[in-house]
mmCIF file of C-alpha atoms in Angstrom:
data_model
loop_
_atom_site.group_PDB
_atom_site.id
_atom_site.type_symbol
_atom_site.label_atom_id
_atom_site.label_comp_id
_atom_site.label_asym_id
_atom_site.label_seq_id
_atom_site.Cartn_x
_atom_site.Cartn_y
_atom_site.Cartn_z
ATOM 1 C CA MET A 10 124.831 50.682 241.662
ATOM 2 C CA PRO A 11 125.995 49.967 238.103
ATOM 3 C CA THR A 12 123.915 51.440 235.317
ATOM 4 C CA LEU A 13 121.935 48.767 233.517
ATOM 5 C CA PRO A 14 121.721 48.879 229.724
ATOM 6 C CA PRO A 15 118.293 49.765 228.361
ATOM 7 C CA ALA A 16 116.102 46.874 227.307
ATOM 8 C CA ALA A 17 116.263 46.402 223.551
ATOM 9 C CA LEU A 18 113.430 46.163 221.055
ATOM 10 C CA ASN A 19 113.357 43.927 218.008
ATOM 11 C CA PRO A 20 115.616 45.711 215.488
ATOM 12 C CA ASP A 21 113.549 44.388 212.554
ATOM 13 C CA LEU A 22 110.515 46.111 214.038
ATOM 14 C CA ILE A 23 112.472 49.321 214.545
ATOM 15 C CA ASP A 24 113.532 49.183 210.888
ATOM 16 C CA THR A 25 109.874 48.909 209.837
ATOM 17 C CA GLY A 26 108.345 52.169 208.599
ATOM 18 C CA THR A 27 105.687 53.873 210.662
ATOM 19 C CA PRO A 28 102.050 53.524 209.503
ATOM 20 C CA PRO A 29 101.829 56.147 206.748
ATOM 21 C CA ILE A 30 98.119 57.018 206.656
ATOM 22 C CA PRO A 31 98.052 58.684 210.117
ATOM 23 C CA GLU A 32 101.014 60.794 209.036
ATOM 24 C CA ALA A 33 99.143 62.035 205.962
ATOM 25 C CA GLN A 34 95.940 62.586 207.920
ATOM 26 C CA GLY A 35 97.916 64.788 210.299
ATOM 27 C CA TRP A 36 98.636 67.189 207.439
ATOM 28 C CA ALA A 37 94.914 67.544 206.745
ATOM 29 C CA ARG A 38 94.264 68.766 210.285
ATOM 30 C CA SER A 39 95.896 72.063 209.314
ATOM 31 C CA TYR A 40 93.393 72.714 206.539
ATOM 32 C CA ASP A 41 91.255 75.767 207.376
ATOM 33 C CA GLY A 42 88.238 74.890 205.230
ATOM 34 C CA ARG A 43 88.595 77.829 202.848
ATOM 35 C CA HIS A 44 87.638 75.732 199.782
ATOM 36 C CA GLY A 45 84.906 73.741 201.483
ATOM 37 C CA PRO A 46 84.961 70.361 203.233
ATOM 38 C CA LEU A 47 88.081 68.211 203.109
ATOM 39 C CA ILE A 48 88.135 65.729 200.222
ATOM 40 C CA ASP A 49 89.795 62.747 201.873
ATOM 41 C CA LEU A 50 91.174 60.391 199.235
ATOM 42 C CA SER A 51 93.858 58.845 201.434
ATOM 43 C CA GLN A 52 92.458 55.567 202.747
ATOM 44 C CA ALA A 53 90.422 52.830 201.065
ATOM 45 C CA VAL A 54 87.208 53.342 202.998
ATOM 46 C CA PRO A 55 83.810 52.441 201.510
ATOM 47 C CA GLY A 56 82.066 55.648 200.532
ATOM 48 C CA SER A 57 78.655 54.444 201.711
ATOM 49 C CA ALA A 58 77.290 52.713 204.794
ATOM 50 C CA PRO A 59 76.299 49.034 204.657
ATOM 51 C CA PRO A 60 72.635 48.218 204.047
ATOM 52 C CA GLU A 61 70.305 48.520 207.022
ATOM 53 C CA ALA A 62 69.342 44.864 206.686
ATOM 54 C CA LEU A 63 72.956 43.815 207.208
ATOM 55 C CA LEU A 64 73.255 46.040 210.286
ATOM 56 C CA ARG A 65 70.089 44.479 211.700
ATOM 57 C CA LYS A 66 71.568 41.020 211.226
ATOM 58 C CA LEU A 67 74.648 42.138 213.128
ATOM 59 C CA ALA A 68 72.516 43.432 216.004
ATOM 60 C CA GLU A 69 70.532 40.194 216.123
ATOM 61 C CA ALA A 70 73.700 38.098 216.114
ATOM 62 C CA ALA A 71 75.323 40.245 218.804
ATOM 63 C CA ALA A 72 72.293 39.670 221.048
ATOM 64 C CA GLU A 73 72.756 35.895 220.868
ATOM 65 C CA PRO A 74 74.643 34.642 223.959
ATOM 66 C CA GLY A 75 76.597 32.196 221.816
ATOM 67 C CA SER A 76 78.235 35.100 219.975
ATOM 68 C CA ALA A 77 80.059 36.003 223.187
ATOM 69 C CA ARG A 78 81.773 32.625 223.328
ATOM 70 C CA TYR A 79 84.903 31.487 221.530
ATOM 71 C CA GLY A 80 84.379 30.130 218.046
ATOM 72 C CA GLY A 81 86.484 27.960 215.756
ATOM 73 C CA ILE A 82 90.117 28.930 215.226
ATOM 74 C CA THR A 83 89.581 29.102 211.461
ATOM 75 C CA GLY A 84 86.134 30.661 211.745
ATOM 76 C CA ASP A 85 82.564 29.524 212.210
ATOM 77 C CA ALA A 86 81.446 26.640 209.999
ATOM 78 C CA ALA A 87 78.462 28.508 208.572
ATOM 79 C CA LEU A 88 80.574 31.312 207.087
ATOM 80 C CA ARG A 89 83.239 28.927 205.812
ATOM 81 C CA GLU A 90 80.549 26.913 204.036
ATOM 82 C CA ALA A 91 78.852 29.986 202.596
ATOM 83 C CA TYR A 92 82.129 31.506 201.418
ATOM 84 C CA ALA A 93 83.264 28.208 199.849
ATOM 85 C CA ALA A 94 80.013 28.145 197.857
ATOM 86 C CA GLU A 95 80.432 31.813 196.908
ATOM 87 C CA ILE A 96 83.920 31.442 195.464
ATOM 88 C CA ALA A 97 82.960 28.205 193.724
ATOM 89 C CA GLY A 98 80.599 30.329 191.657
ATOM 90 C CA ILE A 99 83.203 33.037 191.101
ATOM 91 C CA TYR A 100 86.017 30.752 189.959
ATOM 92 C CA GLY A 101 84.021 27.890 188.472
ATOM 93 C CA ALA A 102 85.802 25.357 190.684
ATOM 94 C CA PRO A 103 84.813 23.383 193.794
ATOM 95 C CA PHE A 104 86.002 24.350 197.282
ATOM 96 C CA THR A 105 85.436 22.748 200.656
ATOM 97 C CA PRO A 106 84.992 24.574 203.977
ATOM 98 C CA ALA A 107 88.213 22.855 205.098
ATOM 99 C CA GLU A 108 90.039 24.989 202.508
ATOM 100 C CA ILE A 109 88.746 28.219 204.067
ATOM 101 C CA ALA A 110 89.922 30.119 207.138
ATOM 102 C CA ILE A 111 88.175 33.275 208.346
ATOM 103 C CA THR A 112 90.495 35.950 209.728
ATOM 104 C CA SER A 113 90.314 39.344 211.392
ATOM 105 C CA GLY A 114 90.627 41.220 208.123
ATOM 106 C CA CYS A 115 92.798 40.606 205.070
ATOM 107 C CA ASN A 116 95.805 42.286 206.688
ATOM 108 C CA GLN A 117 95.788 39.557 209.316
ATOM 109 C CA ALA A 118 95.308 36.944 206.606
ATOM 110 C CA TYR A 119 98.479 38.247 204.965
ATOM 111 C CA VAL A 120 100.499 38.362 208.203
ATOM 112 C CA VAL A 121 99.686 34.805 209.264
ATOM 113 C CA THR A 122 100.285 33.532 205.722
ATOM 114 C CA MET A 123 103.724 35.132 205.576
ATOM 115 C CA MET A 124 104.564 33.678 208.985
ATOM 116 C CA ALA A 125 103.658 30.256 207.609
ATOM 117 C CA LEU A 126 105.676 30.600 204.398
ATOM 118 C CA ALA A 127 108.889 32.429 205.276
ATOM 119 C CA ARG A 128 111.315 32.978 208.108
ATOM 120 C CA ALA A 129 113.974 35.586 208.820
ATOM 121 C CA GLY A 130 116.559 35.676 206.056
ATOM 122 C CA ASP A 131 114.175 34.522 203.316
ATOM 123 C CA ASN A 132 112.731 36.824 200.650
ATOM 124 C CA VAL A 133 109.343 37.371 199.035
ATOM 125 C CA LEU A 134 108.776 39.130 195.716
ATOM 126 C CA LEU A 135 106.406 42.118 195.889
ATOM 127 C CA PRO A 136 105.446 43.993 192.706
ATOM 128 C CA THR A 137 106.150 47.715 193.056
ATOM 129 C CA PRO A 138 104.472 50.022 193.675
ATOM 130 C CA TRP A 139 103.464 47.810 196.592
ATOM 131 C CA TYR A 140 100.858 47.952 199.327
ATOM 132 C CA PHE A 141 102.870 49.368 202.221
ATOM 133 C CA ASN A 142 101.492 46.992 204.872
ATOM 134 C CA HIS A 143 102.779 44.060 202.836
ATOM 135 C CA GLU A 144 106.309 45.444 202.916
ATOM 136 C CA MET A 145 106.033 46.448 206.585
ATOM 137 C CA THR A 146 104.945 42.938 207.586
ATOM 138 C CA LEU A 147 107.899 41.317 205.857
ATOM 139 C CA THR A 148 110.381 43.796 207.302
ATOM 140 C CA MET A 149 109.250 43.226 210.889
ATOM 141 C CA LEU A 150 109.483 39.456 210.308
ATOM 142 C CA GLY A 151 113.075 39.816 209.081
ATOM 143 C CA VAL A 152 112.033 38.740 205.572
ATOM 144 C CA GLU A 153 113.345 40.718 202.603
ATOM 145 C CA ALA A 154 110.656 42.408 200.516
ATOM 146 C CA ARG A 155 112.259 42.069 197.095
ATOM 147 C CA PRO A 156 110.856 44.653 194.640
ATOM 148 C CA LEU A 157 109.425 43.408 191.346
ATOM 149 C CA PRO A 158 109.209 46.616 189.293
ATOM 150 C CA CYS A 159 106.003 47.400 187.396
ATOM 151 C CA THR A 160 105.828 50.367 185.039
ATOM 152 C CA PRO A 161 103.133 52.659 183.646
ATOM 153 C CA GLU A 162 104.061 51.390 180.170
ATOM 154 C CA SER A 163 102.985 47.860 181.194
ATOM 155 C CA GLY A 164 99.823 49.134 182.879
ATOM 156 C CA PHE A 165 101.538 48.300 186.202
ATOM 157 C CA VAL A 166 101.156 44.586 185.418
ATOM 158 C CA PRO A 167 104.165 42.500 186.571
ATOM 159 C CA ASP A 168 106.230 40.510 184.081
ATOM 160 C CA VAL A 169 106.829 36.833 184.809
ATOM 161 C CA ALA A 170 110.283 36.744 183.152
ATOM 162 C CA THR A 171 111.425 39.705 185.245
ATOM 163 C CA ALA A 172 110.157 37.920 188.342
ATOM 164 C CA GLU A 173 111.988 34.700 187.538
ATOM 165 C CA ALA A 174 115.264 36.591 187.211
ATOM 166 C CA LEU A 175 114.825 37.839 190.801
ATOM 167 C CA ILE A 176 114.311 34.361 192.311
ATOM 168 C CA ASP A 177 117.140 32.803 194.285
ATOM 169 C CA GLU A 178 117.562 30.044 196.855
ATOM 170 C CA ARG A 179 116.045 32.218 199.582
ATOM 171 C CA THR A 180 112.841 33.110 197.692
ATOM 172 C CA ARG A 181 109.719 31.599 199.239
ATOM 173 C CA ALA A 182 106.772 33.331 197.578
ATOM 174 C CA ILE A 183 105.506 35.857 195.058
ATOM 175 C CA VAL A 184 102.638 38.133 196.097
ATOM 176 C CA LEU A 185 100.201 39.535 193.537
ATOM 177 C CA VAL A 186 97.505 42.083 194.412
ATOM 178 C CA THR A 187 94.726 42.249 191.832
ATOM 179 C CA PRO A 188 92.823 44.499 191.385
ATOM 180 C CA ASN A 189 95.849 46.339 192.617
ATOM 181 C CA ASN A 190 96.460 48.584 195.583
ATOM 182 C CA PRO A 191 97.813 51.224 194.967
ATOM 183 C CA THR A 192 97.420 51.442 191.178
ATOM 184 C CA GLY A 193 93.948 50.005 190.553
ATOM 185 C CA ALA A 194 95.409 47.823 187.777
ATOM 186 C CA VAL A 195 93.613 44.555 187.013
ATOM 187 C CA TYR A 196 96.000 41.715 186.149
ATOM 188 C CA PRO A 197 94.908 39.700 183.090
ATOM 189 C CA PRO A 198 93.999 36.057 183.789
ATOM 190 C CA GLN A 199 96.854 34.891 181.564
ATOM 191 C CA THR A 200 99.363 36.861 183.660
ATOM 192 C CA ILE A 201 98.095 35.261 186.862
ATOM 193 C CA ALA A 202 98.235 31.838 185.198
ATOM 194 C CA ALA A 203 101.844 32.452 184.138
ATOM 195 C CA PHE A 204 102.838 33.356 187.696
ATOM 196 C CA ALA A 205 101.044 30.278 189.032
ATOM 197 C CA ALA A 206 102.963 28.096 186.585
ATOM 198 C CA LEU A 207 106.252 29.775 187.546
ATOM 199 C CA CYS A 208 105.645 29.218 191.255
ATOM 200 C CA ALA A 209 104.639 25.598 190.740
ATOM 201 C CA ARG A 210 107.760 24.962 188.618
ATOM 202 C CA ARG A 211 110.150 26.683 191.043
ATOM 203 C CA GLY A 212 108.652 25.313 194.256
ATOM 204 C CA LEU A 213 107.351 28.698 195.460
ATOM 205 C CA TRP A 214 104.015 29.946 196.779
ATOM 206 C CA LEU A 215 101.838 32.295 194.782
ATOM 207 C CA VAL A 216 99.884 34.484 197.220
ATOM 208 C CA LEU A 217 96.939 36.230 195.557
ATOM 209 C CA ASP A 218 95.535 39.168 197.500
ATOM 210 C CA GLU A 219 92.109 39.752 195.934
ATOM 211 C CA THR A 220 90.712 42.229 198.440
ATOM 212 C CA TYR A 221 89.143 44.232 195.570
ATOM 213 C CA ARG A 222 87.939 41.223 193.545
ATOM 214 C CA ASP A 223 84.295 42.339 193.795
ATOM 215 C CA PHE A 224 85.041 45.506 191.811
ATOM 216 C CA LEU A 225 86.275 43.960 188.584
ATOM 217 C CA PRO A 226 85.088 45.789 185.459
ATOM 218 C CA GLU A 227 81.995 44.648 183.621
ATOM 219 C CA GLY A 228 82.569 41.856 181.139
ATOM 220 C CA LEU A 229 85.356 39.951 182.893
ATOM 221 C CA ALA A 230 83.872 36.479 183.354
ATOM 222 C CA ARG A 231 86.082 35.535 186.277
ATOM 223 C CA PRO A 232 89.290 36.871 187.809
ATOM 224 C CA HIS A 233 91.444 33.924 186.675
ATOM 225 C CA GLU A 234 91.451 30.149 186.178
ATOM 226 C CA VAL A 235 94.153 29.278 188.723
ATOM 227 C CA PHE A 236 91.802 27.524 191.149
ATOM 228 C CA SER A 237 90.588 25.254 188.357
ATOM 229 C CA ALA A 238 93.932 23.416 188.364
ATOM 230 C CA SER A 239 93.744 20.115 190.224
ATOM 231 C CA ASP A 240 96.930 20.770 192.208
ATOM 232 C CA TRP A 241 96.470 24.447 193.134
ATOM 233 C CA GLN A 242 96.555 23.532 196.847
ATOM 234 C CA ASP A 243 100.296 22.789 196.545
ATOM 235 C CA SER A 244 101.383 26.276 195.499
ATOM 236 C CA VAL A 245 98.542 28.860 195.593
ATOM 237 C CA ILE A 246 97.023 30.757 198.531
ATOM 238 C CA GLY A 247 94.171 33.227 198.097
ATOM 239 C CA LEU A 248 93.459 36.186 200.400
ATOM 240 C CA TYR A 249 90.241 38.209 200.609
ATOM 241 C CA SER A 250 88.555 40.945 202.613
ATOM 242 C CA PHE A 251 84.837 41.366 203.316
ATOM 243 C CA SER A 252 85.504 45.012 204.250
ATOM 244 C CA LYS A 253 85.101 46.655 200.875
ATOM 245 C CA ALA A 254 82.293 44.780 199.098
ATOM 246 C CA TYR A 255 80.138 44.650 202.237
ATOM 247 C CA ALA A 256 81.191 48.157 203.443
ATOM 248 C CA VAL A 257 82.158 46.818 206.884
ATOM 249 C CA PRO A 258 85.888 47.564 207.443
ATOM 250 C CA GLY A 259 85.262 48.024 211.170
ATOM 251 C CA TRP A 260 84.058 44.420 211.506
ATOM 252 C CA ARG A 261 87.548 43.137 210.583
ATOM 253 C CA LEU A 262 86.697 40.040 208.562
ATOM 254 C CA GLY A 263 88.812 38.435 205.865
ATOM 255 C CA ALA A 264 89.481 34.977 204.474
ATOM 256 C CA ILE A 265 92.278 32.646 203.392
ATOM 257 C CA THR A 266 91.755 30.009 200.708
ATOM 258 C CA ALA A 267 94.402 27.281 200.816
ATOM 259 C CA GLY A 268 94.949 23.551 200.907
ATOM 260 C CA GLU A 269 93.991 21.736 204.105
ATOM 261 C CA GLN A 270 97.612 20.949 205.020
ATOM 262 C CA VAL A 271 98.604 24.589 204.653
ATOM 263 C CA LEU A 272 95.635 25.776 206.714
ATOM 264 C CA ALA A 273 96.565 23.340 209.465
ATOM 265 C CA GLN A 274 99.868 25.182 209.835
ATOM 266 C CA ILE A 275 98.313 28.632 209.462
ATOM 267 C CA GLY A 276 95.826 27.602 212.146
ATOM 268 C CA LYS A 277 98.702 27.422 214.640
ATOM 269 C CA VAL A 278 99.425 31.086 213.997
ATOM 270 C CA LEU A 279 95.747 32.054 214.144
ATOM 271 C CA ASP A 280 95.383 30.345 217.511
ATOM 272 C CA CYS A 281 98.140 32.583 218.863
ATOM 273 C CA VAL A 282 97.053 35.902 217.360
ATOM 274 C CA GLN A 283 93.255 35.843 217.269
ATOM 275 C CA ILE A 284 91.857 32.611 218.870
ATOM 276 C CA SER A 285 88.744 33.134 216.715
ATOM 277 C CA PRO A 286 87.274 35.948 214.570
ATOM 278 C CA VAL A 287 84.452 38.101 215.941
ATOM 279 C CA ARG A 288 81.408 35.864 215.799
ATOM 280 C CA ALA A 289 78.554 38.368 215.439
ATOM 281 C CA GLY A 290 80.149 39.829 212.321
ATOM 282 C CA GLN A 291 80.655 36.351 210.897
ATOM 283 C CA ALA A 292 76.962 35.553 211.352
ATOM 284 C CA ALA A 293 75.870 38.791 209.677
ATOM 285 C CA VAL A 294 78.193 38.327 206.696
ATOM 286 C CA THR A 295 77.093 34.697 206.327
ATOM 287 C CA TRP A 296 73.564 36.008 205.749
ATOM 288 C CA GLY A 297 74.834 38.927 203.668
ATOM 289 C CA ILE A 298 76.573 36.797 201.021
ATOM 290 C CA ASP A 299 73.162 36.141 199.485
ATOM 291 C CA GLY A 300 71.090 38.665 201.453
ATOM 292 C CA ILE A 301 72.693 41.818 200.007
ATOM 293 C CA ARG A 302 73.873 40.418 196.676
ATOM 294 C CA ASP A 303 71.843 42.962 194.673
ATOM 295 C CA TRP A 304 73.188 45.819 196.815
ATOM 296 C CA ARG A 305 76.747 44.597 196.296
ATOM 297 C CA GLU A 306 76.258 44.563 192.534
ATOM 298 C CA ARG A 307 74.901 48.116 192.530
ATOM 299 C CA ASN A 308 77.828 49.209 194.697
ATOM 300 C CA ARG A 309 80.298 47.572 192.288
ATOM 301 C CA ALA A 310 78.785 49.433 189.351
ATOM 302 C CA GLU A 311 78.890 52.748 191.246
ATOM 303 C CA ILE A 312 82.546 52.368 192.228
ATOM 304 C CA ASN A 313 83.564 51.521 188.661
ATOM 305 C CA THR A 314 81.642 54.539 187.399
ATOM 306 C CA ARG A 315 83.724 56.748 189.689
ATOM 307 C CA ALA A 316 86.922 55.493 188.040
ATOM 308 C CA GLY A 317 85.691 56.788 184.696
ATOM 309 C CA LEU A 318 84.561 60.077 186.206
ATOM 310 C CA PHE A 319 87.959 60.527 187.832
ATOM 311 C CA ARG A 320 89.701 60.155 184.478
ATOM 312 C CA GLU A 321 87.357 62.728 182.951
ATOM 313 C CA THR A 322 87.962 65.147 185.840
ATOM 314 C CA LEU A 323 91.747 65.087 185.530
ATOM 315 C CA ALA A 324 91.921 64.998 181.711
ATOM 316 C CA PRO A 325 91.728 68.816 181.231
ATOM 317 C CA LEU A 326 94.258 69.588 183.971
ATOM 318 C CA ASN A 327 97.646 70.572 182.653
ATOM 319 C CA GLY A 328 100.345 68.103 183.667
ATOM 320 C CA TRP A 329 98.288 65.779 185.866
ATOM 321 C CA ARG A 330 98.232 62.297 184.293
ATOM 322 C CA VAL A 331 96.112 59.326 185.336
ATOM 323 C CA LEU A 332 98.477 56.390 184.846
ATOM 324 C CA SER A 333 96.012 53.762 186.020
ATOM 325 C CA ALA A 334 92.519 53.746 187.513
ATOM 326 C CA GLY A 335 90.136 50.999 188.524
ATOM 327 C CA ALA A 336 88.422 49.308 191.449
ATOM 328 C CA TYR A 337 89.152 51.533 194.446
ATOM 329 C CA PHE A 338 92.253 53.423 193.326
ATOM 330 C CA ALA A 339 93.890 55.681 190.781
ATOM 331 C CA TYR A 340 97.629 56.185 190.418
ATOM 332 C CA VAL A 341 98.540 59.647 189.202
ATOM 333 C CA ALA A 342 101.678 61.379 187.951
ATOM 334 C CA HIS A 343 101.952 64.931 189.291
ATOM 335 C CA PRO A 344 103.308 67.790 187.117
ATOM 336 C CA PHE A 345 105.969 69.115 189.496
ATOM 337 C CA ALA A 346 109.283 67.672 188.338
ATOM 338 C CA GLY A 347 111.896 67.363 191.063
ATOM 339 C CA ALA A 348 109.463 67.963 193.924
ATOM 340 C CA LYS A 349 108.995 65.517 196.760
ATOM 341 C CA ALA A 350 105.633 63.821 196.565
ATOM 342 C CA ALA A 351 105.122 64.055 200.334
ATOM 343 C CA GLU A 352 105.527 67.826 200.195
ATOM 344 C CA ILE A 353 103.036 68.084 197.345
ATOM 345 C CA VAL A 354 100.513 66.027 199.322
ATOM 346 C CA ARG A 355 101.067 68.112 202.459
ATOM 347 C CA ARG A 356 100.506 71.344 200.561
ATOM 348 C CA LEU A 357 97.429 70.000 198.773
ATOM 349 C CA ALA A 358 95.928 68.998 202.106
ATOM 350 C CA GLN A 359 96.704 72.232 203.905
ATOM 351 C CA GLU A 360 96.019 74.686 201.079
ATOM 352 C CA ARG A 361 93.335 72.959 198.976
ATOM 353 C CA GLY A 362 91.663 70.498 201.314
ATOM 354 C CA VAL A 363 92.576 67.487 199.144
ATOM 355 C CA LEU A 364 94.244 64.553 200.862
ATOM 356 C CA ALA A 365 95.971 61.850 198.814
ATOM 357 C CA LEU A 366 99.005 59.669 199.578
ATOM 358 C CA PRO A 367 102.533 60.227 198.222
ATOM 359 C CA GLY A 368 104.003 57.615 195.907
ATOM 360 C CA PRO A 369 107.090 56.807 198.034
ATOM 361 C CA TYR A 370 104.775 55.245 200.628
ATOM 362 C CA PHE A 371 104.385 52.459 198.058
ATOM 363 C CA GLY A 372 108.001 51.591 197.451
ATOM 364 C CA PRO A 373 111.144 52.758 195.649
ATOM 365 C CA GLY A 374 111.036 54.890 192.513
ATOM 366 C CA GLN A 375 107.606 56.431 193.172
ATOM 367 C CA GLU A 376 108.514 60.078 193.846
ATOM 368 C CA ASN A 377 106.597 61.354 190.809
ATOM 369 C CA HIS A 378 103.327 59.706 191.822
ATOM 370 C CA LEU A 379 100.304 60.084 194.102
ATOM 371 C CA ARG A 380 97.726 57.461 195.052
ATOM 372 C CA ILE A 381 94.074 58.493 195.026
ATOM 373 C CA ALA A 382 91.412 56.377 196.790
ATOM 374 C CA ILE A 383 88.534 57.231 194.455
ATOM 375 C CA ALA A 384 85.969 55.006 196.187
ATOM 376 C CA ASN A 385 85.920 57.163 199.314
ATOM 377 C CA VAL A 386 83.734 59.990 198.054
ATOM 378 C CA ALA A 387 80.578 60.440 196.018
ATOM 379 C CA ALA A 388 80.672 61.429 192.352
ATOM 380 C CA ASP A 389 79.887 65.102 193.001
ATOM 381 C CA ARG A 390 82.966 65.503 195.194
ATOM 382 C CA ILE A 391 85.199 63.978 192.523
ATOM 383 C CA GLY A 392 84.051 66.878 190.370
ATOM 384 C CA LEU A 393 85.148 69.298 193.086
ATOM 385 C CA LEU A 394 88.604 67.731 192.986
ATOM 386 C CA GLY A 395 89.203 69.129 189.516
ATOM 387 C CA GLU A 396 88.347 72.644 190.672
ATOM 388 C CA ARG A 397 90.785 72.458 193.567
ATOM 389 C CA LEU A 398 93.661 71.076 191.494
ATOM 390 C CA ARG A 399 93.182 73.365 188.486
ATOM 391 C CA ASP A 400 95.267 76.326 189.646
ATOM 392 C CA PHE A 401 97.337 74.644 192.349
ATOM 393 C CA SER A 402 100.973 75.673 192.005
ATOM 394 C CA PHE A 403 103.594 73.893 194.034
ATOM 395 C CA TYR A 404 106.387 76.259 193.065
ATOM 396 C CA HIS A 405 104.960 79.369 194.664
ATOM 397 C CA ASP A 406 106.813 78.279 197.827
ATOM 398 C CA PRO A 407 110.265 77.218 196.567
ATOM 399 C CA ASN A 408 111.644 76.817 200.090
ATOM 400 C CA ALA A 409 109.096 74.190 201.099
ATOM 401 C CA VAL A 410 110.837 71.029 202.291
ATOM 402 C CA ILE A 411 109.814 67.927 204.153
ATOM 403 C CA PRO A 412 112.087 65.317 205.719
ATOM 404 C CA ASP A 413 112.260 61.876 204.191
ATOM 405 C CA LYS A 414 109.624 59.427 205.476
ATOM 406 C CA PRO A 415 111.065 57.368 208.361
ATOM 407 C CA ARG A 416 112.129 53.856 207.393
#
C-alpha cells in the first residue's frame, strides 16, 4: 500500500509560541529549598483568597438546579445589569446591559473580540512589551501582531504619533492594556483619549484591556473619559476580568463592553466557543459587586502598597533597576549585560528560589528585562526577595546557556 502523507496541523498554530509560564514553572521544580520556600512571582495570581461571604454565595448558587442549565450566550441578565451599573459609576457615563457580554475570563474576551475584528492577513498594533497571550492569539489567527515600541524613558506609555506611522491598509485595531501587563504602567487619560481619536479618525478599533482597572493608584478619579463620548460604540471595545479584583481566577469570568451591533457579531463567536459562561460564578459575582465592595477597596490599597515596598526592596541592590511598578506588576532591568534573560530566570529559580519571567516572553527587544508579579505574595516575602537577590552572581557559571524560546 502507498504511504499516506501525515495529516497537517494549522501552520499558524504551529508558529505560535508555547505557553511560557509552564516553562518557567518547570525551572522552579529544581529548586532544593536551601533559602526557604519558593517566592513565585511568575503569574498574576491574587495573593489572598476571596472573602468567605463570596464563597458562600458561590456554594448557594451552585446548589440551585437552574445553575446547571444553559444561560444566555452573552451572560445572565442579572450580572450584565449589575456590571453596567458598576462601570457607569466608574466612567461617569451610562451603559445598558445590551452593551455588556460576560465571557469565560478576559483572555476569552480578547480572543472572540479579535476574531470579530480581524481576519488572516490583517494586522493589529500591540504596544511592546506586550502581554504574550495577546500576541499568541493573533499569530494563531493568522493576524500580524505589529509591535508598537514603548520605552522606559516614556514610562512604557505608547506614543500616538508612533502608532499612526505604523498604520496601513491592513490595520484593523490598536490594543492598549492599562494598567499594563507586563510593566504595571498606568496610561494617562489624555493618552487613551488621543488613541481613541486616532482610531475614530482612521476607521480602526481601539481595544482597551482593563483587567487591572481596580488597582489604579489613589487619586485618579477615573481611568479615562473615552466612554463619555456619544459615539464610542463605533470604535471602542472594553475588556475586563473579574479574576483579580474578586480574587477568583479559577471561576473564569470576564466582560466585554461594546456597542450592541458589535456584540451581536461577537455573540456568534461566543455561541461557538462557550455557549454560556458558568452560571454559579456569575450569580456570586453579581452579589459581590456590592457585597464585597469594602473588601475590594482594602485589597486595592494592599496591592498598591506592595508596589512601593518592591521599589524600596530593590533600591539598595547594585545594578537592579525598577523601570516601572504598579497594579500587579513591576518591570525590572537586570544587571548582567549580555546575558540571556531566560538563563538568569532559570538560575534565580534553581539557586535562589525566586521565580520571575524573562523579558523576551513579552516581545522583541526585552532581553535586559524581567517581569515580576508583585501581587502574588505578602509584604514580608517581598522583603525576602531583596535578601535572595543581594549576592546573586550570574557570571559565576560562564558556560551557562539556554536555547532560544520556541516561536
